[in-house]
CSV table of C-alpha atoms in Angstrom, one decimal:
chain,number,residue,atom,x,y,z
A,1,MET,CA,-24.9,-34.3,46.4
A,2,THR,CA,-27.8,-33.4,44.1
A,3,ILE,CA,-31.2,-34.7,45.3
A,4,ASP,CA,-34.2,-35.0,43.0
A,5,ARG,CA,-36.8,-32.8,44.6
A,6,ARG,CA,-39.7,-34.4,42.8
A,7,ALA,CA,-38.8,-37.8,44.2
A,8,PHE,CA,-38.8,-36.4,47.7
A,9,LEU,CA,-42.2,-34.8,47.2
A,10,HIS,CA,-43.7,-38.1,46.2
A,11,LEU,CA,-42.6,-39.9,49.3
A,12,GLY,CA,-45.6,-38.7,51.3
A,13,ALA,CA,-46.8,-36.1,53.7
A,14,ALA,CA,-45.2,-34.7,56.8
A,15,THR,CA,-47.4,-33.4,59.6
A,16,ALA,CA,-48.4,-29.8,58.8
A,17,LEU,CA,-47.6,-27.3,61.5
A,18,ALA,CA,-50.6,-25.5,62.8
A,19,VAL,CA,-50.6,-21.8,61.9
A,20,PRO,CA,-53.6,-19.7,62.8
A,21,ALA,CA,-54.2,-18.3,59.3
A,22,GLN,CA,-57.6,-16.9,60.2
A,23,ALA,CA,-56.2,-15.0,63.1
A,24,LYS,CA,-53.2,-13.8,61.1
A,25,ALA,CA,-55.5,-12.4,58.3
A,26,GLN,CA,-57.7,-10.7,60.9
A,27,VAL,CA,-54.7,-9.0,62.5
A,28,MET,CA,-53.3,-7.9,59.2
A,29,ALA,CA,-56.7,-6.5,58.3
A,30,GLN,CA,-56.5,-4.2,61.3
A,31,MET,CA,-52.8,-3.1,60.9
A,32,GLN,CA,-52.6,-2.5,57.2
A,33,PRO,CA,-51.7,1.0,56.0
A,34,ALA,CA,-54.6,3.1,54.7
A,35,PRO,CA,-54.8,3.4,50.9
A,36,PRO,CA,-56.2,6.4,49.1
A,37,ASP,CA,-59.9,6.8,49.8
A,38,ARG,CA,-61.8,6.3,46.5
A,39,ALA,CA,-64.9,4.7,48.0
A,40,ALA,CA,-67.0,7.8,47.5
A,41,ALA,CA,-66.3,7.8,43.8
A,42,LEU,CA,-67.4,4.2,43.2
A,43,PRO,CA,-70.4,3.9,40.9
A,44,GLN,CA,-73.8,3.1,42.3
A,45,GLY,CA,-76.2,0.5,41.0
A,46,GLY,CA,-75.4,-2.9,39.6
A,47,ALA,CA,-71.9,-4.3,39.1
A,48,ASP,CA,-70.6,-5.6,35.8
A,49,HIS,CA,-69.3,-8.7,37.5
A,50,THR,CA,-69.8,-10.4,40.9
A,51,ILE,CA,-67.2,-12.7,42.4
A,52,ARG,CA,-68.4,-14.7,45.4
A,53,ILE,CA,-65.8,-16.5,47.7
A,54,ALA,CA,-67.2,-19.6,49.4
A,55,ASN,CA,-66.3,-23.2,50.2
A,56,GLY,CA,-67.4,-25.7,47.7
A,57,LEU,CA,-66.6,-29.0,45.9
A,58,VAL,CA,-64.6,-29.7,42.8
A,59,GLU,CA,-65.2,-33.0,41.0
A,60,LEU,CA,-61.8,-33.7,39.4
A,61,ALA,CA,-63.0,-37.2,38.5
A,62,PRO,CA,-65.9,-39.3,39.8
A,63,ASP,CA,-63.7,-40.8,42.5
A,64,HIS,CA,-61.8,-37.6,43.3
A,65,ILE,CA,-63.9,-34.8,44.8
A,66,VAL,CA,-62.1,-32.0,46.6
A,67,SER,CA,-63.5,-29.6,49.2
A,68,THR,CA,-61.9,-26.2,48.9
A,69,ARG,CA,-62.5,-22.5,48.7
A,70,LEU,CA,-63.8,-21.3,45.3
A,71,TYR,CA,-65.0,-18.4,43.2
A,72,ASN,CA,-68.7,-18.5,42.3
A,73,GLY,CA,-68.8,-22.2,43.3
A,74,HIS,CA,-66.6,-23.4,40.4
A,75,PHE,CA,-63.0,-24.2,39.5
A,76,PRO,CA,-61.6,-22.3,37.8
A,77,GLY,CA,-63.5,-19.1,38.6
A,78,PRO,CA,-65.5,-17.4,35.9
A,79,LEU,CA,-63.6,-16.3,32.8
A,80,LEU,CA,-63.8,-12.5,32.8
A,81,ARG,CA,-63.5,-10.9,29.3
A,82,LEU,CA,-62.9,-7.2,29.7
A,83,LYS,CA,-62.3,-4.3,27.4
A,84,GLU,CA,-58.9,-2.6,27.6
A,85,GLY,CA,-59.4,0.8,29.2
A,86,ARG,CA,-63.2,0.5,29.7
A,87,GLN,CA,-64.0,1.1,33.3
A,88,VAL,CA,-65.4,-2.0,35.1
A,89,VAL,CA,-67.2,-2.4,38.4
A,90,VAL,CA,-66.7,-5.7,40.4
A,91,ASP,CA,-68.4,-6.7,43.6
A,92,ILE,CA,-66.4,-9.2,45.6
A,93,ARG,CA,-68.5,-11.0,48.2
A,94,ASN,CA,-66.8,-13.1,50.9
A,95,ASP,CA,-69.1,-15.8,52.4
A,96,THR,CA,-66.3,-17.3,54.5
A,97,ASP,CA,-65.3,-16.7,58.2
A,98,THR,CA,-61.9,-15.3,57.1
A,99,PRO,CA,-60.9,-12.0,55.6
A,100,GLU,CA,-59.7,-12.4,52.0
A,101,GLN,CA,-57.7,-10.7,49.3
A,102,LEU,CA,-58.3,-10.9,45.5
A,103,HIS,CA,-55.3,-10.0,43.4
A,104,TRP,CA,-55.7,-8.7,39.8
A,105,HIS,CA,-52.5,-10.3,38.6
A,106,GLY,CA,-50.7,-8.5,35.8
A,107,GLN,CA,-52.8,-5.4,35.7
A,108,THR,CA,-51.6,-1.8,36.2
A,109,VAL,CA,-54.3,-1.0,38.8
A,110,PRO,CA,-54.1,1.3,41.9
A,111,VAL,CA,-53.0,0.1,45.3
A,112,ASP,CA,-56.5,-0.1,46.8
A,113,VAL,CA,-57.6,-2.4,43.9
A,114,ASP,CA,-54.6,-4.6,43.4
A,115,GLY,CA,-55.4,-7.1,46.2
A,116,ALA,CA,-52.3,-7.2,48.3
A,117,ALA,CA,-52.4,-6.4,52.1
A,118,GLU,CA,-48.7,-5.7,52.0
A,119,GLU,CA,-49.4,-2.7,49.7
A,120,GLY,CA,-52.4,-1.6,51.7
A,121,THR,CA,-55.3,-3.0,49.8
A,122,PRO,CA,-58.3,-3.3,52.2
A,123,PHE,CA,-59.3,-6.8,53.0
A,124,ILE,CA,-62.6,-8.3,51.9
A,125,PRO,CA,-64.2,-8.8,55.3
A,126,ALA,CA,-65.5,-12.1,56.5
A,127,HIS,CA,-69.2,-12.3,55.5
A,128,GLY,CA,-68.8,-9.0,53.8
A,129,MET,CA,-68.3,-7.3,50.4
A,130,ARG,CA,-66.0,-4.8,48.6
A,131,ARG,CA,-67.0,-3.0,45.5
A,132,ILE,CA,-64.0,-2.0,43.3
A,133,SER,CA,-63.8,-0.1,40.0
A,134,PHE,CA,-60.8,0.0,37.6
A,135,ALA,CA,-59.8,0.5,34.0
A,136,PRO,CA,-58.5,-3.0,32.8
A,137,GLY,CA,-55.1,-3.1,31.3
A,138,PRO,CA,-52.7,-4.0,29.7
A,139,ALA,CA,-54.5,-6.0,27.1
A,140,GLY,CA,-54.0,-9.8,27.0
A,141,LEU,CA,-54.1,-12.8,29.3
A,142,ARG,CA,-54.2,-11.9,33.0
A,143,PHE,CA,-55.7,-13.7,36.0
A,144,TYR,CA,-57.0,-13.2,39.5
A,145,HIS,CA,-56.3,-15.2,42.6
A,146,SER,CA,-56.3,-15.1,46.4
A,147,HIS,CA,-53.3,-13.3,47.9
A,148,LEU,CA,-52.9,-14.4,51.5
A,149,ALA,CA,-49.9,-15.9,53.3
A,150,PRO,CA,-51.2,-19.2,54.7
A,151,GLY,CA,-47.8,-20.5,55.8
A,152,ALA,CA,-48.2,-24.2,56.8
A,153,ASP,CA,-52.0,-24.0,56.3
A,154,LEU,CA,-52.3,-25.9,53.0
A,155,SER,CA,-56.0,-25.1,52.6
A,156,GLY,CA,-55.5,-21.3,52.3
A,157,GLY,CA,-54.0,-18.9,49.7
A,158,GLN,CA,-53.3,-20.3,46.3
A,159,TYR,CA,-53.4,-23.9,47.7
A,160,SER,CA,-57.2,-23.4,47.5
A,161,GLY,CA,-59.3,-23.2,44.4
A,162,GLN,CA,-59.3,-19.4,44.2
A,163,VAL,CA,-58.0,-18.9,40.7
A,164,GLY,CA,-59.8,-17.4,37.6
A,165,THR,CA,-58.8,-16.2,34.2
A,166,VAL,CA,-59.0,-12.6,32.9
A,167,TYR,CA,-58.8,-11.9,29.2
A,168,ILE,CA,-58.5,-8.2,28.4
A,169,GLU,CA,-59.5,-7.8,24.8
A,170,PRO,CA,-57.0,-5.6,22.8
A,171,LYS,CA,-58.3,-2.8,20.7
A,172,ARG,CA,-57.1,-4.7,17.7
A,173,GLU,CA,-57.1,-8.5,17.6
A,174,PRO,CA,-54.4,-10.2,15.4
A,175,GLY,CA,-57.0,-12.6,13.9
A,176,ARG,CA,-54.4,-15.2,12.9
A,177,TYR,CA,-56.4,-18.0,14.6
A,178,ASP,CA,-59.7,-19.7,14.2
A,179,ARG,CA,-60.7,-20.0,17.8
A,180,GLU,CA,-59.5,-19.7,21.4
A,181,VAL,CA,-59.2,-22.3,24.2
A,182,PHE,CA,-58.4,-21.3,27.8
A,183,LEU,CA,-56.6,-23.8,30.0
A,184,MET,CA,-56.0,-23.5,33.8
A,185,LEU,CA,-53.3,-25.8,35.2
A,186,LYS,CA,-53.7,-26.6,38.9
A,187,GLU,CA,-52.8,-29.2,41.5
A,188,PHE,CA,-54.9,-30.3,44.5
A,189,GLY,CA,-54.3,-32.4,47.6
A,190,PRO,CA,-51.2,-30.6,48.9
A,191,THR,CA,-49.0,-32.3,51.5
A,192,LEU,CA,-45.7,-31.4,53.2
A,193,SER,CA,-42.6,-33.4,52.5
A,194,ARG,CA,-38.8,-32.9,53.0
A,195,GLY,CA,-37.4,-31.4,49.9
A,196,GLY,CA,-34.3,-31.5,47.8
A,197,ASP,CA,-33.0,-29.6,44.8
A,198,MET,CA,-35.2,-28.2,42.1
A,199,ALA,CA,-33.6,-29.0,38.7
A,200,SER,CA,-33.0,-26.1,36.4
A,201,ASP,CA,-31.9,-28.2,33.4
A,202,PHE,CA,-35.0,-27.4,31.4
A,203,LEU,CA,-33.7,-23.8,31.1
A,204,ALA,CA,-31.7,-22.8,28.0
A,205,ASN,CA,-28.5,-22.1,29.9
A,206,PRO,CA,-28.3,-24.3,33.0
A,207,ALA,CA,-24.7,-23.2,33.8
A,208,ARG,CA,-24.3,-22.1,37.4
A,209,ILE,CA,-22.5,-19.0,38.6
A,210,LYS,CA,-19.7,-20.3,40.8
A,211,SER,CA,-19.7,-17.6,43.4
A,212,LEU,CA,-23.5,-18.0,43.9
A,213,GLU,CA,-23.1,-21.8,44.0
A,214,ASP,CA,-20.3,-21.6,46.6
A,215,LEU,CA,-22.4,-19.3,48.8
A,216,GLY,CA,-25.5,-21.4,48.6
A,217,GLU,CA,-23.8,-24.8,49.0
A,218,ALA,CA,-21.7,-23.6,51.9
A,219,ALA,CA,-24.8,-22.5,53.7
A,220,MET,CA,-26.5,-25.8,53.0
A,221,ARG,CA,-23.5,-27.9,54.2
A,222,ALA,CA,-23.4,-25.9,57.4
A,223,SER,CA,-27.1,-26.4,58.0
A,224,MET,CA,-26.9,-30.2,57.4
A,225,ALA,CA,-23.8,-30.4,59.6
A,226,SER,CA,-25.8,-28.8,62.5
A,227,GLY,CA,-28.3,-31.7,62.2
A,228,LYS,CA,-31.1,-29.9,60.4
A,229,PRO,CA,-33.0,-31.9,57.7
A,230,HIS,CA,-34.0,-30.5,54.3
A,231,GLY,CA,-36.7,-27.8,54.7
A,232,PHE,CA,-40.3,-28.6,54.0
A,233,GLU,CA,-41.6,-28.5,50.4
A,234,VAL,CA,-45.1,-29.1,49.1
A,235,GLY,CA,-46.2,-32.0,46.9
A,236,TYR,CA,-49.6,-32.9,45.4
A,237,SER,CA,-51.6,-36.1,44.8
A,238,LEU,CA,-54.1,-34.7,42.2
A,239,PHE,CA,-53.5,-32.8,39.0
A,240,SER,CA,-55.9,-31.1,36.7
A,241,ILE,CA,-56.5,-28.9,33.7
A,242,ASN,CA,-59.7,-26.7,33.9
A,243,GLY,CA,-60.6,-28.6,37.1
A,244,ARG,CA,-60.7,-32.1,35.5
A,245,MET,CA,-58.1,-34.9,35.6
A,246,LEU,CA,-56.8,-36.3,32.3
A,247,GLY,CA,-59.4,-38.7,30.9
A,248,HIS,CA,-62.3,-37.0,32.6
A,249,GLY,CA,-64.4,-34.2,31.3
A,250,GLU,CA,-64.8,-33.2,27.7
A,251,PRO,CA,-61.9,-33.3,25.3
A,252,VAL,CA,-60.8,-30.3,23.3
A,253,ARG,CA,-62.4,-31.0,19.9
A,254,VAL,CA,-60.6,-29.7,16.8
A,255,LYS,CA,-60.7,-29.9,13.0
A,256,GLN,CA,-57.9,-30.6,10.7
A,257,GLY,CA,-56.3,-27.4,9.5
A,258,GLU,CA,-57.6,-25.2,12.3
A,259,ARG,CA,-55.3,-22.8,14.0
A,260,VAL,CA,-56.2,-22.9,17.7
A,261,LEU,CA,-55.0,-20.2,20.1
A,262,PHE,CA,-54.4,-21.7,23.5
A,263,HIS,CA,-54.3,-19.3,26.5
A,264,ILE,CA,-52.6,-21.2,29.3
A,265,VAL,CA,-52.4,-20.1,32.9
A,266,ASN,CA,-50.2,-21.9,35.5
A,267,GLY,CA,-52.5,-21.5,38.5
A,268,SER,CA,-50.3,-23.5,40.8
A,269,ALA,CA,-49.3,-22.4,44.3
A,270,THR,CA,-45.8,-23.8,44.0
A,271,GLU,CA,-45.2,-25.9,40.9
A,272,ILE,CA,-43.4,-25.2,37.6
A,273,ARG,CA,-45.3,-26.9,34.8
A,274,SER,CA,-44.4,-28.2,31.3
A,275,LEU,CA,-46.9,-28.8,28.5
A,276,ALA,CA,-46.5,-30.7,25.2
A,277,LEU,CA,-48.9,-31.9,22.6
A,278,SER,CA,-47.8,-35.1,20.8
A,279,GLY,CA,-47.1,-34.6,17.1
A,280,HIS,CA,-47.6,-30.8,17.2
A,281,ARG,CA,-45.6,-27.6,18.0
A,282,PHE,CA,-46.6,-24.3,19.7
A,283,GLU,CA,-46.1,-21.0,18.0
A,284,VAL,CA,-45.7,-18.6,21.0
A,285,VAL,CA,-47.5,-15.3,20.4
A,286,ALA,CA,-47.6,-13.8,23.9
A,287,LEU,CA,-45.9,-14.3,27.3
A,288,ASP,CA,-47.8,-13.2,30.4
A,289,GLY,CA,-50.4,-11.7,28.0
A,290,ASN,CA,-47.9,-9.4,26.2
A,291,PRO,CA,-47.2,-10.0,22.5
A,292,VAL,CA,-43.7,-11.2,21.9
A,293,PRO,CA,-41.4,-9.2,19.5
A,294,ARG,CA,-40.5,-12.4,17.6
A,295,LEU,CA,-42.8,-15.4,17.0
A,296,ALA,CA,-41.1,-18.7,17.5
A,297,GLU,CA,-42.2,-22.4,17.5
A,298,VAL,CA,-41.3,-24.7,20.3
A,299,PRO,CA,-42.1,-28.3,21.1
A,300,VAL,CA,-42.7,-27.8,24.8
A,301,LEU,CA,-44.0,-24.9,26.9
A,302,TRP,CA,-42.6,-24.2,30.4
A,303,LEU,CA,-44.5,-22.1,32.8
A,304,GLY,CA,-43.3,-21.0,36.2
A,305,THR,CA,-45.9,-20.4,38.9
A,306,ALA,CA,-48.3,-17.7,37.7
A,307,GLU,CA,-46.8,-17.4,34.2
A,308,ARG,CA,-49.1,-17.4,31.2
A,309,VAL,CA,-48.4,-18.4,27.6
A,310,SER,CA,-50.6,-17.8,24.6
A,311,ALA,CA,-49.6,-20.1,21.7
A,312,ILE,CA,-51.1,-21.1,18.4
A,313,VAL,CA,-51.2,-24.8,17.4
A,314,GLU,CA,-51.9,-25.7,13.8
A,315,MET,CA,-53.9,-28.8,13.8
A,316,LYS,CA,-52.3,-30.9,11.0
A,317,ASN,CA,-51.7,-34.3,12.6
A,318,PRO,CA,-55.2,-36.0,12.9
A,319,GLY,CA,-55.8,-38.4,15.8
A,320,ILE,CA,-56.6,-38.5,19.5
A,321,TRP,CA,-53.7,-37.0,21.4
A,322,VAL,CA,-52.8,-36.1,24.9
A,323,MET,CA,-51.6,-32.6,25.7
A,324,GLY,CA,-49.9,-32.9,29.1
A,325,ASP,CA,-47.0,-32.5,31.4
A,326,LEU,CA,-43.6,-34.1,30.6
A,327,ALA,CA,-43.5,-35.6,34.1
A,328,ASP,CA,-45.1,-39.0,33.7
A,329,ASP,CA,-46.3,-39.2,37.4
A,330,ASP,CA,-48.0,-35.8,37.2
A,331,ARG,CA,-49.6,-36.5,33.7
A,332,THR,CA,-50.9,-39.9,34.6
A,333,ARG,CA,-52.4,-38.5,37.8
A,334,GLY,CA,-54.3,-35.8,35.9
A,335,MET,CA,-52.1,-33.1,34.4
A,336,GLY,CA,-53.3,-33.4,30.9
A,337,VAL,CA,-56.2,-32.9,28.5
A,338,VAL,CA,-57.3,-34.9,25.4
A,339,ILE,CA,-57.2,-33.2,22.0
A,340,GLU,CA,-59.7,-35.0,19.7
A,341,TYR,CA,-59.8,-34.4,15.9
A,342,ALA,CA,-63.2,-34.6,14.3
A,343,GLY,CA,-64.0,-38.1,12.9
A,344,ARG,CA,-61.3,-39.8,14.9
A,345,SER,CA,-61.7,-42.3,17.7
A,346,GLY,CA,-59.6,-44.6,19.9
A,347,LYS,CA,-57.4,-44.3,22.9
A,348,PRO,CA,-55.5,-41.0,23.4
A,349,LYS,CA,-51.9,-41.3,22.5
A,350,TRP,CA,-48.9,-39.7,24.3
A,351,VAL,CA,-45.5,-39.5,22.6
A,352,LYS,CA,-42.8,-37.7,24.5
A,353,PRO,CA,-41.1,-35.0,22.5
A,354,ALA,CA,-37.4,-34.8,21.8
A,355,PRO,CA,-35.4,-33.1,24.5
A,356,SER,CA,-35.4,-29.3,24.3
A,357,ARG,CA,-34.8,-26.3,26.6
A,358,TRP,CA,-36.9,-23.3,27.4
A,359,ASP,CA,-35.3,-20.0,26.3
A,360,TYR,CA,-37.0,-16.7,26.9
A,361,THR,CA,-34.6,-15.0,24.5
A,362,LEU,CA,-36.0,-16.9,21.5
A,363,PHE,CA,-38.9,-14.4,21.6
A,364,GLY,CA,-36.9,-11.2,22.0
A,365,LYS,CA,-35.8,-8.6,19.4
A,366,GLN,CA,-32.9,-9.9,17.4
A,367,GLY,CA,-29.7,-7.9,17.8
A,368,ALA,CA,-31.3,-5.3,20.0
A,369,ALA,CA,-30.2,-4.0,23.4
A,370,ALA,CA,-32.5,-2.7,26.0
A,371,SER,CA,-32.5,1.0,26.9
A,372,ALA,CA,-30.0,1.9,29.6
A,373,PRO,CA,-31.5,2.2,33.1
A,374,ASP,CA,-31.5,5.3,35.3
A,375,GLU,CA,-30.5,3.1,38.2
A,376,THR,CA,-29.7,-0.5,38.9
A,377,LEU,CA,-30.9,-2.3,42.1
A,378,GLU,CA,-28.9,-5.3,43.2
A,379,MET,CA,-30.8,-8.2,44.7
A,380,THR,CA,-29.4,-11.4,46.1
A,381,PHE,CA,-31.7,-14.2,47.2
A,382,GLU,CA,-30.6,-16.7,49.8
A,383,LYS,CA,-32.1,-19.7,51.6
A,384,ASN,CA,-31.8,-20.5,55.3
A,385,ASN,CA,-32.5,-24.2,55.3
A,386,ALA,CA,-35.2,-25.4,57.7
A,387,ALA,CA,-34.7,-22.2,59.8
A,388,LEU,CA,-38.4,-21.6,60.7
A,389,ASP,CA,-39.9,-24.6,62.4
A,390,GLY,CA,-38.6,-26.8,59.6
A,391,PHE,CA,-39.5,-24.4,56.8
A,392,ASN,CA,-36.9,-22.7,54.7
A,393,GLN,CA,-36.5,-19.0,55.4
A,394,TRP,CA,-35.8,-16.7,52.3
A,395,THR,CA,-34.0,-13.4,52.3
A,396,ILE,CA,-33.5,-10.6,49.8
A,397,ASN,CA,-30.1,-8.9,50.4
A,398,GLY,CA,-30.0,-10.7,53.8
A,399,VAL,CA,-33.4,-9.6,55.0
A,400,ALA,CA,-36.5,-11.7,55.3
A,401,PHE,CA,-39.8,-9.8,54.8
A,402,SER,CA,-41.7,-9.1,58.0
A,403,MET,CA,-45.5,-9.3,57.9
A,404,ASP,CA,-45.5,-7.4,61.2
A,405,LYS,CA,-43.6,-4.3,59.9
A,406,MET,CA,-44.2,-4.4,56.2
A,407,GLU,CA,-41.7,-1.6,55.6
A,408,PRO,CA,-40.6,-0.7,52.1
A,409,ALA,CA,-37.0,-1.9,51.3
A,410,PHE,CA,-36.5,0.2,48.2
A,411,ARG,CA,-37.5,3.9,47.7
A,412,LEU,CA,-38.0,4.8,44.1
A,413,HIS,CA,-38.6,8.0,42.1
A,414,GLN,CA,-41.5,8.3,39.7
A,415,GLY,CA,-40.7,8.2,36.0
A,416,ARG,CA,-37.2,6.6,36.4
A,417,ARG,CA,-36.3,3.3,34.7
A,418,TYR,CA,-35.0,0.8,37.1
A,419,ARG,CA,-33.0,-2.4,36.4
A,420,LEU,CA,-33.3,-5.3,38.9
A,421,ARG,CA,-30.2,-7.4,38.8
A,422,MET,CA,-31.3,-10.5,40.6
A,423,ARG,CA,-28.8,-13.2,41.7
A,424,ASN,CA,-30.0,-16.5,43.0
A,425,ALA,CA,-27.8,-18.0,45.7
A,426,SER,CA,-30.0,-21.1,46.1
A,427,ASP,CA,-30.6,-24.3,44.0
A,428,ASP,CA,-34.4,-23.5,43.7
A,429,VAL,CA,-36.0,-22.0,40.6
A,430,HIS,CA,-37.7,-18.7,41.5
A,431,PRO,CA,-40.7,-17.3,39.5
A,432,VAL,CA,-40.3,-13.7,40.5
A,433,HIS,CA,-43.2,-11.3,40.2
A,434,LEU,CA,-43.7,-7.6,40.3
A,435,HIS,CA,-47.1,-6.2,41.1
A,436,ARG,CA,-48.9,-3.3,39.2
A,437,HIS,CA,-46.1,-3.1,36.6
A,438,SER,CA,-44.8,-5.0,33.6
A,439,PHE,CA,-41.0,-5.4,33.2
A,440,GLU,CA,-38.7,-6.0,30.2
A,441,LEU,CA,-36.3,-8.9,30.2
A,442,THR,CA,-32.9,-7.5,29.6
A,443,GLY,CA,-30.6,-10.3,30.6
A,444,VAL,CA,-31.1,-14.1,31.1
A,445,ALA,CA,-28.3,-16.2,32.5
A,446,GLY,CA,-25.7,-14.0,30.9
A,447,LYS,CA,-27.5,-13.5,27.6
A,448,ALA,CA,-28.7,-10.1,26.7
A,449,THR,CA,-32.2,-9.6,25.3
A,450,ALA,CA,-34.8,-6.9,24.7
A,451,GLY,CA,-38.5,-6.4,24.0
A,452,ILE,CA,-40.0,-9.2,26.0
A,453,MET,CA,-42.5,-7.8,28.5
A,454,LYS,CA,-43.6,-9.9,31.4
A,455,ASP,CA,-44.7,-9.8,35.1
A,456,VAL,CA,-43.2,-13.1,36.2
A,457,ALA,CA,-39.9,-14.6,35.1
A,458,MET,CA,-38.1,-17.8,36.2
A,459,LEU,CA,-34.7,-17.4,37.7
A,460,GLY,CA,-32.7,-20.6,37.7
A,461,GLY,CA,-30.7,-22.1,40.5
A,462,TYR,CA,-27.4,-20.2,41.0
A,463,GLN,CA,-28.2,-18.0,38.1
A,464,GLU,CA,-28.7,-14.3,37.4
A,465,ILE,CA,-31.5,-12.4,35.5
A,466,GLU,CA,-32.0,-8.8,34.8
A,467,VAL,CA,-35.3,-7.0,34.2
A,468,ASP,CA,-36.2,-3.3,33.7
A,469,PHE,CA,-39.3,-1.5,34.7
A,470,VAL,CA,-40.5,2.2,34.7
A,471,ALA,CA,-41.8,3.6,38.0
A,472,ASP,CA,-45.0,4.8,36.4
A,473,ASN,CA,-47.7,3.6,38.8
A,474,PRO,CA,-47.1,5.3,42.2
A,475,GLY,CA,-47.7,3.7,45.6
A,476,ARG,CA,-46.5,0.7,47.4
A,477,THR,CA,-45.5,-2.1,45.0
A,478,LEU,CA,-44.9,-5.7,46.1
A,479,PHE,CA,-42.1,-7.8,44.7
A,480,HIS,CA,-42.0,-11.5,45.5
A,481,CYS,CA,-41.3,-15.0,44.5
A,482,HIS,CA,-44.6,-16.5,43.4
A,483,GLN,CA,-43.8,-19.9,44.9
A,484,GLN,CA,-46.2,-19.8,47.9
A,485,LEU,CA,-43.8,-21.3,50.4
A,486,HIS,CA,-41.1,-18.9,49.4
A,487,MET,CA,-43.2,-15.7,49.7
A,488,ASP,CA,-44.8,-16.9,52.9
A,489,PHE,CA,-41.5,-17.4,54.6
A,490,GLY,CA,-39.6,-14.2,53.7
A,491,PHE,CA,-39.2,-13.8,49.9
A,492,MET,CA,-41.0,-10.5,49.5
A,493,ALA,CA,-40.0,-6.8,49.4
A,494,LEU,CA,-41.9,-3.5,48.9
A,495,PHE,CA,-41.0,-0.7,46.6
A,496,ASP,CA,-42.5,2.7,47.3
A,497,TYR,CA,-42.7,6.0,45.5
A,498,ALA,CA,-45.1,8.9,45.2
């Protein structure tokens, strides 16, 4: 029987299991492998940017004020506009009692900068500071966020307010727009509930692979027959764009005829988000910051956890409109922003768009096939329902990642092109992420494609996806599902090559 996961998550909170996240971070800080020592080469003097980690308040609305961990006292953290390839120095100060990590998501940076303890990046010590220096790249929309494994502690990791946008300016801007607007999508007030299935019917090809479905459903039946309930999932009570709930904060003010480039980041810890603007369409120009080979217009954007979309909207339908999530509950509880045309007044309108599906291949090269890989790595993802104190355990090829050992699962060779053939033997959608590299989508739910470069891609329930990457950034490289609960409970693996 299929159960609507969203309905379960709105039933209320379960009691969170206490996990000593602070102690875990301190232990990991002591046991992590040593990265290359580049400290002596760091520039002296002032930094180009300073990011300060500290507890603070976010006023989502006058009657909804959230206490959480923030960057520079605000949510989202400061927008960092960097120049592609131009060396930048960043001081990261940690004013909290817990060691922290700051991950430069989507950038091809060295291991000691990337911000993942699993790779060997040094922690930012409690009440301490790290200075880092790197050459930003690739160009486009990136972001930065905390990279801890809080487990059941829903105040840590990406459940907190530690998210900020990076825009790396390309050497040549396309110039086909009048102005830019940056939007950060984020939920607050997380609670634990018993979960069900995550629907994949928004994806272009929702058909399931029978062998994967048989494997996953048999495991679930056996778990339920043994008396176990559904594993914990996370739901939210508050929703925001740029740290304000729908109807609060300033609207996005536009003029008729303008072409507005929206840079949208899904900064959620766990949620897949949709976004529509009544009476308008989105021309997608980049996915995860990388220009798409083929421009295409869509009525709705879908973003898995940590995905980014850059899309142009031509303002040709004057009025006061809501840009928001398709889910009525989430939108009315804050996941939206008002778009206000000059000279117009009145109550913002929401009109649900006609049904559509999200299809990555719309943006790929027509009639093109990706280059053949040097080697294909097979990966099957499975769920052990409620196996870890009520939390689901996740495995890659039958192995759950161990935070105690952190041993590489895949040994690579520099310069080779690898294809990851990923098969999902669960009903969940997995936004899979590869650190320090970009990958090319080569196959989505049985449909070949080429030219689409990303660093996160959604893999539907009981489906298959293929991506290619070149091993051109040596060192430990983390692969994981970007859904916080999944990565915290086993869904990670390390690649390594020199």
